[in-house]
Amino acid sequence: MTANAVADRAAPPTVDSEEDQRGRRRKAIVLLILLAGLLVLLLIFGWYMIFRKPLNPLPIIPDALRMPAYATSIYGPHVGIGVAASSDGSRIYVAETEGDRALRVFDAGGKQLAAVRPPAETGPEHVLVWLAVDPTTSNLYATDRATGEIYIFDREGTFQRTLTLAKRIPGWQPIGIAFDRSGNLYVTDMSTKTPQIEVISPSGNMLRTFGEDDNLSFANGLAVDKAGNTYVADSNNGRLMVYGTDGQLIAQVGRGAGLGKLGLPRGVAVDDDGRVYVGDATAQGVHVFGSPNVSTHKLEYLGFFGGEGIRDGRFNFPNGVAIDARGRIYVADTFNDRVQIWSY
């Protein structure tokens, strides 16, 4: 055994210095702090998973504020103004005002089924403009700007007859038309006398008139909701007029540049949920309003869809608006020579 080995074996064990002991204590304290922090984070995570709720929850958009989405288009009508649809959407009607000036009938897939005109004996020239479907017979009614008549076609577009009033109105100039659920016909009469809205029974009798005191000017679009309120696009005055069942004005929307204001309102339609759709030719789209508030004489503005252009969902001078029972919205995109279909 060497002297060095004996020396090593005889040396006493090394004793940690005070500084080393303090270092180990610091490390232990840091480790405890980290473990405590981790435990706190685990507790917070567990609480969040049990009672989680977003710190800034996103607002829920009510169904009434949702806007429809573009679905498809039917091409072919040349400068179509009026549009109507059967309740089930299986027949779509468009009134051309240029070209052949025909009443075009399409199926739900956009296939043209017919292109018809009133018979020659009804007049040398015809310009069919606004359309409406009688809910009680499924017959289609069309106003003729050239002759000042209303023509009646069956569901397939076959001419039936000219509407005959029980008492003829001199200078009668029907423009916008619509039906209530009982089959009574509503007509905006813009003849040389005071413009007004007329309600005509299925037998041709005049039931009542209203709107004579409101200075209507080329009132075009017309719609009647399920409660019996009447909506009139008072086009040249830039207004939407709403009349109650008694013929009294209960609400209106005026012309302007802000949200919910109108430019050149043309077509009008109302769905079963009370939403009102107004085709605005100068705004290049469709305004959507809620049901009229009788106390404020206003309609809640819900939104707008469209915009100027030729792409899908864009318009060039939109006019007529129609709705079927499934909530599909048909808009005559006049100078794009098509009918756009929108849905929720």
C-alpha positions as a Markdown table, in Angstrom:
| # | Residue | x | y | z |
|---|---|---|---|---|
| 1 | Met | 0.0 | 0.0 | 0.0 |
| 2 | Thr | 1.4 | 3.3 | -1.0 |
| 3 | Ala | 1.7 | 6.4 | 1.3 |
| 4 | Asn | -0.7 | 8.2 | -0.9 |
| 5 | Ala | -3.4 | 5.5 | -0.6 |
| 6 | Val | -3.0 | 5.4 | 3.1 |
| 7 | Ala | -3.3 | 9.2 | 3.2 |
| 8 | Asp | -6.5 | 9.1 | 1.2 |
| 9 | Arg | -8.1 | 6.4 | 3.3 |
| 10 | Ala | -7.2 | 8.3 | 6.4 |
| 11 | Ala | -8.7 | 11.7 | 5.2 |
| 12 | Pro | -11.9 | 12.8 | 6.9 |
| 13 | Pro | -15.2 | 13.2 | 4.8 |
| 14 | Thr | -15.7 | 16.6 | 3.1 |
| 15 | Val | -18.3 | 18.8 | 4.9 |
| 16 | Asp | -20.6 | 21.0 | 2.8 |
| 17 | Ser | -19.9 | 24.6 | 3.2 |
| 18 | Glu | -22.6 | 27.0 | 4.5 |
| 19 | Glu | -22.8 | 28.6 | 1.0 |
| 20 | Asp | -23.7 | 25.2 | -0.6 |
| 21 | Gln | -26.4 | 24.6 | 2.0 |
| 22 | Arg | -28.0 | 28.0 | 1.3 |
| 23 | Gly | -27.9 | 27.3 | -2.5 |
| 24 | Arg | -29.8 | 24.0 | -2.0 |
| 25 | Arg | -32.4 | 25.8 | 0.2 |
| 26 | Arg | -33.0 | 28.4 | -2.5 |
| 27 | Lys | -33.5 | 25.7 | -5.1 |
| 28 | Ala | -36.0 | 23.9 | -2.9 |
| 29 | Ile | -37.9 | 27.2 | -2.3 |
| 30 | Val | -38.1 | 27.9 | -6.0 |
| 31 | Leu | -39.3 | 24.4 | -6.7 |
| 32 | Leu | -42.0 | 24.8 | -4.1 |
| 33 | Ile | -43.1 | 28.1 | -5.6 |
| 34 | Leu | -43.3 | 26.5 | -9.1 |
| 35 | Leu | -45.3 | 23.6 | -7.8 |
| 36 | Ala | -47.6 | 26.0 | -5.9 |
| 37 | Gly | -48.1 | 28.0 | -9.1 |
| 38 | Leu | -48.7 | 24.9 | -11.1 |
| 39 | Leu | -51.3 | 23.8 | -8.6 |
| 40 | Val | -53.0 | 27.2 | -8.8 |
| 41 | Leu | -53.1 | 27.0 | -12.6 |
| 42 | Leu | -54.6 | 23.5 | -12.4 |
| 43 | Leu | -57.3 | 24.7 | -9.9 |
| 44 | Ile | -58.1 | 27.7 | -12.3 |
| 45 | Phe | -58.3 | 25.3 | -15.3 |
| 46 | Gly | -60.6 | 22.9 | -13.4 |
| 47 | Trp | -62.9 | 25.8 | -12.3 |
| 48 | Tyr | -63.0 | 27.1 | -15.9 |
| 49 | Met | -63.9 | 23.7 | -17.3 |
| 50 | Ile | -66.7 | 23.3 | -14.8 |
| 51 | Phe | -68.1 | 26.9 | -15.0 |
| 52 | Arg | -66.6 | 28.0 | -18.3 |
| 53 | Lys | -68.1 | 31.0 | -19.9 |
| 54 | Pro | -66.4 | 33.3 | -22.5 |
| 55 | Leu | -65.1 | 36.5 | -21.1 |
| 56 | Asn | -66.6 | 38.5 | -23.9 |
| 57 | Pro | -69.4 | 36.4 | -25.3 |
| 58 | Leu | -70.3 | 37.1 | -29.0 |
| 59 | Pro | -73.9 | 38.5 | -29.4 |
| 60 | Ile | -76.4 | 36.1 | -30.8 |
| 61 | Ile | -77.9 | 37.4 | -34.0 |
| 62 | Pro | -81.7 | 37.2 | -33.9 |
| 63 | Asp | -83.3 | 35.3 | -36.8 |
| 64 | Ala | -85.1 | 38.5 | -37.7 |
| 65 | Leu | -81.8 | 40.2 | -38.5 |
| 66 | Arg | -80.4 | 37.5 | -40.7 |
| 67 | Met | -80.2 | 38.4 | -44.4 |
| 68 | Pro | -81.0 | 35.8 | -47.1 |
| 69 | Ala | -78.2 | 34.4 | -49.2 |
| 70 | Tyr | -77.9 | 34.3 | -53.0 |
| 71 | Ala | -79.0 | 30.9 | -54.4 |
| 72 | Thr | -79.2 | 31.0 | -58.2 |
| 73 | Ser | -80.5 | 33.0 | -61.2 |
| 74 | Ile | -82.9 | 32.3 | -64.1 |
| 75 | Tyr | -81.7 | 33.9 | -67.3 |
| 76 | Gly | -83.7 | 34.8 | -70.3 |
| 77 | Pro | -86.3 | 37.5 | -69.5 |
| 78 | His | -85.5 | 40.7 | -71.4 |
| 79 | Val | -85.9 | 43.7 | -69.2 |
| 80 | Gly | -88.2 | 42.0 | -66.8 |
| 81 | Ile | -90.1 | 44.2 | -64.4 |
| 82 | Gly | -92.8 | 42.1 | -62.6 |
| 83 | Val | -92.1 | 38.7 | -61.1 |
| 84 | Ala | -94.4 | 36.3 | -59.3 |
| 85 | Ala | -94.2 | 32.7 | -58.1 |
| 86 | Ser | -96.7 | 29.9 | -57.2 |
| 87 | Ser | -97.0 | 29.1 | -53.6 |
| 88 | Asp | -94.8 | 26.0 | -53.9 |
| 89 | Gly | -92.3 | 27.7 | -56.2 |
| 90 | Ser | -92.9 | 25.3 | -59.1 |
| 91 | Arg | -93.9 | 28.1 | -61.4 |
| 92 | Ile | -92.1 | 31.4 | -61.7 |
| 93 | Tyr | -93.5 | 34.2 | -63.9 |
| 94 | Val | -91.7 | 37.2 | -65.4 |
| 95 | Ala | -93.2 | 40.0 | -67.4 |
| 96 | Glu | -90.8 | 41.4 | -70.1 |
| 97 | Thr | -91.1 | 45.0 | -71.0 |
| 98 | Glu | -88.8 | 45.0 | -74.0 |
| 99 | Gly | -87.9 | 42.5 | -76.8 |
| 100 | Asp | -90.8 | 40.0 | -77.3 |
| 101 | Arg | -92.7 | 41.6 | -74.3 |
| 102 | Ala | -93.8 | 38.2 | -73.4 |
| 103 | Leu | -95.0 | 36.6 | -70.1 |
| 104 | Arg | -92.4 | 34.0 | -69.5 |
| 105 | Val | -93.1 | 30.9 | -67.4 |
| 106 | Phe | -90.3 | 28.9 | -65.8 |
| 107 | Asp | -90.2 | 25.8 | -63.5 |
| 108 | Ala | -88.4 | 25.6 | -60.2 |
| 109 | Gly | -85.2 | 24.6 | -62.0 |
| 110 | Gly | -85.2 | 27.6 | -64.3 |
| 111 | Lys | -86.4 | 25.8 | -67.4 |
| 112 | Gln | -88.7 | 27.9 | -69.6 |
| 113 | Leu | -92.1 | 26.3 | -70.0 |
| 114 | Ala | -93.9 | 29.0 | -72.0 |
| 115 | Ala | -93.7 | 32.5 | -73.5 |
| 116 | Val | -97.2 | 33.9 | -74.0 |
| 117 | Arg | -98.9 | 37.2 | -74.8 |
| 118 | Pro | -102.5 | 38.4 | -74.6 |
| 119 | Pro | -104.5 | 37.6 | -77.8 |
| 120 | Ala | -104.4 | 40.1 | -80.6 |
| 121 | Glu | -108.1 | 41.0 | -80.2 |
| 122 | Thr | -107.3 | 42.5 | -76.8 |
| 123 | Gly | -105.2 | 45.2 | -78.4 |
| 124 | Pro | -102.5 | 46.0 | -81.0 |
| 125 | Glu | -99.8 | 46.4 | -78.4 |
| 126 | His | -99.2 | 45.1 | -74.9 |
| 127 | Val | -96.7 | 45.8 | -72.2 |
| 128 | Leu | -97.3 | 43.5 | -69.3 |
| 129 | Val | -95.7 | 45.0 | -66.1 |
| 130 | Trp | -96.8 | 43.8 | -62.7 |
| 131 | Leu | -97.9 | 40.3 | -61.7 |
| 132 | Ala | -99.7 | 38.6 | -58.9 |
| 133 | Val | -101.0 | 35.0 | -58.2 |
| 134 | Asp | -104.5 | 34.5 | -56.8 |
| 135 | Pro | -104.1 | 32.2 | -53.8 |
| 136 | Thr | -107.6 | 30.8 | -54.2 |
| 137 | Thr | -107.4 | 29.8 | -57.9 |
| 138 | Ser | -103.6 | 29.8 | -58.7 |
| 139 | Asn | -104.5 | 32.1 | -61.7 |
| 140 | Leu | -101.9 | 34.7 | -62.7 |
| 141 | Tyr | -103.0 | 38.3 | -63.0 |
| 142 | Ala | -100.9 | 40.8 | -65.1 |
| 143 | Thr | -101.4 | 44.6 | -65.5 |
| 144 | Asp | -100.9 | 46.0 | -69.1 |
| 145 | Arg | -99.5 | 49.4 | -69.2 |
| 146 | Ala | -100.3 | 49.9 | -72.9 |
| 147 | Thr | -104.0 | 49.0 | -72.7 |
| 148 | Gly | -104.9 | 49.8 | -69.1 |
| 149 | Glu | -106.3 | 46.4 | -68.5 |
| 150 | Ile | -105.6 | 43.4 | -66.2 |
| 151 | Tyr | -105.3 | 40.0 | -67.9 |
| 152 | Ile | -105.8 | 36.7 | -66.3 |
| 153 | Phe | -103.8 | 33.5 | -67.2 |
| 154 | Asp | -104.0 | 30.1 | -65.7 |
| 155 | Arg | -101.1 | 28.4 | -63.8 |
| 156 | Glu | -99.4 | 27.3 | -67.0 |
| 157 | Gly | -99.6 | 30.7 | -68.6 |
| 158 | Thr | -102.6 | 30.1 | -70.9 |
| 159 | Phe | -104.7 | 33.3 | -71.4 |
| 160 | Gln | -108.1 | 33.1 | -69.8 |
| 161 | Arg | -109.8 | 36.5 | -70.0 |
| 162 | Thr | -109.6 | 40.2 | -69.3 |
| 163 | Leu | -110.7 | 41.3 | -65.8 |
| 164 | Thr | -114.1 | 42.9 | -66.0 |
| 165 | Leu | -115.2 | 45.3 | -63.3 |
| 166 | Ala | -118.8 | 45.3 | -62.2 |
| 167 | Lys | -118.7 | 49.1 | -62.7 |
| 168 | Arg | -116.3 | 50.4 | -65.3 |
| 169 | Ile | -113.8 | 53.1 | -64.1 |
| 170 | Pro | -113.2 | 55.8 | -66.8 |
| 171 | Gly | -109.5 | 56.2 | -67.5 |
| 172 | Trp | -108.6 | 53.3 | -65.3 |
| 173 | Gln | -104.8 | 52.8 | -65.1 |
| 174 | Pro | -104.0 | 49.8 | -63.0 |
| 175 | Ile | -100.3 | 49.4 | -62.2 |
| 176 | Gly | -99.3 | 47.4 | -59.0 |
| 177 | Ile | -101.5 | 44.4 | -58.0 |
| 178 | Ala | -101.6 | 42.0 | -55.1 |
| 179 | Phe | -104.0 | 39.6 | -53.4 |
| 180 | Asp | -105.1 | 39.1 | -49.9 |
| 181 | Arg | -105.7 | 35.6 | -48.5 |
| 182 | Ser | -109.4 | 35.7 | -49.4 |
| 183 | Gly | -108.7 | 36.3 | -53.1 |
| 184 | Asn | -109.6 | 40.0 | -53.1 |
| 185 | Leu | -107.5 | 41.9 | -55.6 |
| 186 | Tyr | -105.7 | 45.1 | -54.6 |
| 187 | Val | -104.8 | 47.6 | -57.4 |
| 188 | Thr | -102.8 | 50.8 | -57.4 |
| 189 | Asp | -104.8 | 53.0 | -59.8 |
| 190 | Met | -102.7 | 55.9 | -61.2 |
| 191 | Ser | -105.4 | 57.2 | -63.6 |
| 192 | Thr | -105.9 | 61.0 | -64.2 |
| 193 | Lys | -108.2 | 61.2 | -61.1 |
| 194 | Thr | -106.7 | 61.1 | -57.6 |
| 195 | Pro | -104.4 | 58.1 | -57.4 |
| 196 | Gln | -105.6 | 55.5 | -55.0 |
| 197 | Ile | -105.6 | 51.8 | -53.9 |
| 198 | Glu | -108.7 | 49.8 | -54.9 |
| 199 | Val | -109.9 | 46.6 | -53.4 |
| 200 | Ile | -111.9 | 44.4 | -55.8 |
| 201 | Ser | -113.8 | 41.3 | -55.0 |
| 202 | Pro | -113.5 | 38.0 | -57.0 |
| 203 | Ser | -116.8 | 39.0 | -58.7 |
| 204 | Gly | -115.4 | 42.3 | -59.9 |
| 205 | Asn | -117.1 | 44.5 | -57.3 |
| 206 | Met | -115.3 | 47.5 | -55.8 |
| 207 | Leu | -115.2 | 46.9 | -52.1 |
| 208 | Arg | -113.3 | 50.0 | -50.9 |
| 209 | Thr | -110.6 | 52.5 | -51.8 |
| 210 | Phe | -107.9 | 54.2 | -49.7 |
| 211 | Gly | -104.8 | 56.3 | -50.0 |
| 212 | Glu | -106.5 | 59.1 | -51.9 |
| 213 | Asp | -105.1 | 61.8 | -49.5 |
| 214 | Asp | -101.5 | 60.7 | -49.7 |
| 215 | Asn | -100.5 | 62.1 | -53.1 |
| 216 | Leu | -99.3 | 58.8 | -54.4 |
| 217 | Ser | -97.1 | 59.1 | -57.5 |
| 218 | Phe | -96.7 | 56.0 | -59.7 |
| 219 | Ala | -97.2 | 53.6 | -56.9 |
| 220 | Asn | -95.8 | 50.3 | -58.3 |
| 221 | Gly | -95.1 | 47.4 | -55.9 |
| 222 | Leu | -98.0 | 46.2 | -53.8 |
| 223 | Ala | -98.3 | 43.5 | -51.1 |
| 224 | Val | -100.8 | 42.4 | -48.5 |
| 225 | Asp | -99.6 | 40.6 | -45.3 |
| 226 | Lys | -101.5 | 37.9 | -43.5 |
| 227 | Ala | -102.9 | 40.4 | -41.0 |
| 228 | Gly | -104.4 | 42.4 | -43.9 |
| 229 | Asn | -102.1 | 45.3 | -43.9 |
| 230 | Thr | -101.2 | 46.8 | -47.3 |
| 231 | Tyr | -97.7 | 47.8 | -48.4 |
| 232 | Val | -97.3 | 50.2 | -51.3 |
| 233 | Ala | -94.1 | 51.3 | -53.0 |
| 234 | Asp | -94.9 | 54.9 | -53.7 |
| 235 | Ser | -92.1 | 55.0 | -56.3 |
| 236 | Asn | -91.8 | 58.6 | -57.5 |
| 237 | Asn | -92.1 | 59.9 | -53.9 |
| 238 | Gly | -89.5 | 57.5 | -52.7 |
| 239 | Arg | -91.8 | 56.1 | -50.0 |
| 240 | Leu | -93.1 | 52.8 | -48.6 |
| 241 | Met | -96.6 | 53.3 | -47.3 |
| 242 | Val | -98.3 | 50.9 | -45.0 |
| 243 | Tyr | -102.1 | 50.9 | -44.5 |
| 244 | Gly | -104.1 | 49.0 | -41.9 |
| 245 | Thr | -107.2 | 47.0 | -42.6 |
| 246 | Asp | -109.3 | 50.1 | -42.2 |
| 247 | Gly | -107.3 | 51.9 | -44.9 |
| 248 | Gln | -105.6 | 54.3 | -42.5 |
| 249 | Leu | -101.9 | 55.0 | -42.9 |
| 250 | Ile | -100.2 | 53.3 | -40.0 |
| 251 | Ala | -96.5 | 53.5 | -41.0 |
| 252 | Gln | -94.1 | 54.7 | -43.7 |
| 253 | Val | -90.5 | 54.8 | -44.8 |
| 254 | Gly | -89.2 | 57.8 | -46.6 |
| 255 | Arg | -86.5 | 58.7 | -49.1 |
| 256 | Gly | -82.9 | 59.4 | -48.0 |
| 257 | Ala | -79.3 | 58.4 | -48.0 |
| 258 | Gly | -79.0 | 56.7 | -44.6 |
| 259 | Leu | -79.6 | 53.1 | -43.5 |
| 260 | Gly | -83.2 | 52.1 | -44.0 |
| 261 | Lys | -84.0 | 55.0 | -46.3 |
| 262 | Leu | -85.3 | 54.5 | -49.8 |
| 263 | Gly | -84.3 | 55.8 | -53.3 |
| 264 | Leu | -86.6 | 54.5 | -56.0 |
| 265 | Pro | -88.7 | 51.7 | -54.4 |
| 266 | Arg | -90.3 | 49.4 | -56.9 |
| 267 | Gly | -91.3 | 45.9 | -56.0 |
| 268 | Val | -92.7 | 44.9 | -52.5 |
| 269 | Ala | -93.2 | 41.5 | -50.9 |
| 270 | Val | -94.0 | 40.3 | -47.4 |
| 271 | Asp | -93.2 | 36.8 | -46.0 |
| 272 | Asp | -95.1 | 34.9 | -43.4 |
| 273 | Asp | -92.8 | 36.1 | -40.6 |
| 274 | Gly | -93.7 | 39.7 | -41.3 |
| 275 | Arg | -90.5 | 40.7 | -43.0 |
| 276 | Val | -91.0 | 43.3 | -45.8 |
| 277 | Tyr | -88.8 | 43.2 | -48.9 |
| 278 | Val | -88.5 | 46.4 | -51.0 |
| 279 | Gly | -86.7 | 46.3 | -54.3 |
| 280 | Asp | -84.9 | 49.6 | -54.7 |
| 281 | Ala | -83.8 | 50.4 | -58.2 |
| 282 | Thr | -81.3 | 53.2 | -57.4 |
| 283 | Ala | -79.9 | 51.5 | -54.3 |
| 284 | Gln | -79.3 | 48.4 | -56.5 |
| 285 | Gly | -80.7 | 45.9 | -54.0 |
| 286 | Val | -83.4 | 45.0 | -51.6 |
| 287 | His | -84.2 | 46.6 | -48.2 |
| 288 | Val | -85.6 | 44.4 | -45.5 |
| 289 | Phe | -87.9 | 45.7 | -42.8 |
| 290 | Gly | -89.8 | 44.3 | -39.9 |
| 291 | Ser | -93.5 | 44.6 | -39.2 |
| 292 | Pro | -95.0 | 48.1 | -38.8 |
| 293 | Asn | -95.0 | 49.6 | -35.3 |
| 294 | Val | -98.4 | 51.3 | -35.0 |
| 295 | Ser | -97.3 | 53.4 | -32.0 |
| 296 | Thr | -94.2 | 54.9 | -33.7 |
| 297 | His | -95.6 | 54.7 | -37.3 |
| 298 | Lys | -92.3 | 53.1 | -38.4 |
| 299 | Leu | -90.9 | 49.8 | -39.6 |
| 300 | Glu | -87.8 | 48.4 | -38.0 |
| 301 | Tyr | -84.9 | 48.3 | -40.5 |
| 302 | Leu | -83.4 | 44.8 | -40.6 |
| 303 | Gly | -80.9 | 45.1 | -43.4 |
| 304 | Phe | -80.1 | 45.1 | -47.1 |
| 305 | Phe | -78.8 | 42.7 | -49.6 |
| 306 | Gly | -77.4 | 43.2 | -53.1 |
| 307 | Gly | -75.2 | 45.9 | -54.5 |
| 308 | Glu | -74.5 | 47.1 | -58.0 |
| 309 | Gly | -72.9 | 44.8 | -60.6 |
| 310 | Ile | -73.3 | 41.8 | -62.9 |
| 311 | Arg | -71.9 | 39.1 | -60.7 |
| 312 | Asp | -74.1 | 36.7 | -58.7 |
| 313 | Gly | -75.9 | 38.5 | -56.0 |
| 314 | Arg | -75.4 | 41.9 | -57.7 |
| 315 | Phe | -78.2 | 43.9 | -59.4 |
| 316 | Asn | -78.7 | 46.3 | -62.2 |
| 317 | Phe | -81.9 | 48.2 | -61.6 |
| 318 | Pro | -83.9 | 45.7 | -59.6 |
| 319 | Asn | -87.7 | 45.9 | -59.7 |
| 320 | Gly | -90.3 | 43.2 | -58.8 |
| 321 | Val | -90.0 | 41.1 | -55.7 |
| 322 | Ala | -92.0 | 37.9 | -54.9 |
| 323 | Ile | -91.9 | 35.2 | -52.2 |
| 324 | Asp | -93.1 | 31.6 | -52.2 |
| 325 | Ala | -94.4 | 29.7 | -49.2 |
| 326 | Arg | -91.0 | 28.2 | -48.6 |
| 327 | Gly | -89.5 | 31.6 | -48.1 |
| 328 | Arg | -87.6 | 31.8 | -51.3 |
| 329 | Ile | -87.2 | 35.4 | -52.6 |
| 330 | Tyr | -87.4 | 36.2 | -56.3 |
| 331 | Val | -86.1 | 39.5 | -57.6 |
| 332 | Ala | -86.4 | 40.8 | -61.1 |
| 333 | Asp | -82.8 | 42.0 | -61.9 |
| 334 | Thr | -84.1 | 44.1 | -64.8 |
| 335 | Phe | -81.1 | 45.2 | -66.8 |
| 336 | Asn | -79.1 | 42.0 | -66.1 |
| 337 | Asp | -82.0 | 40.2 | -67.9 |
| 338 | Arg | -82.5 | 37.6 | -65.1 |
| 339 | Val | -84.4 | 36.8 | -62.0 |
| 340 | Gln | -82.3 | 36.2 | -58.9 |
| 341 | Ile | -83.4 | 33.7 | -56.3 |
| 342 | Trp | -82.4 | 34.2 | -52.6 |
| 343 | Ser | -83.2 | 32.1 | -49.5 |
| 344 | Tyr | -82.4 | 31.8 | -45.8 |
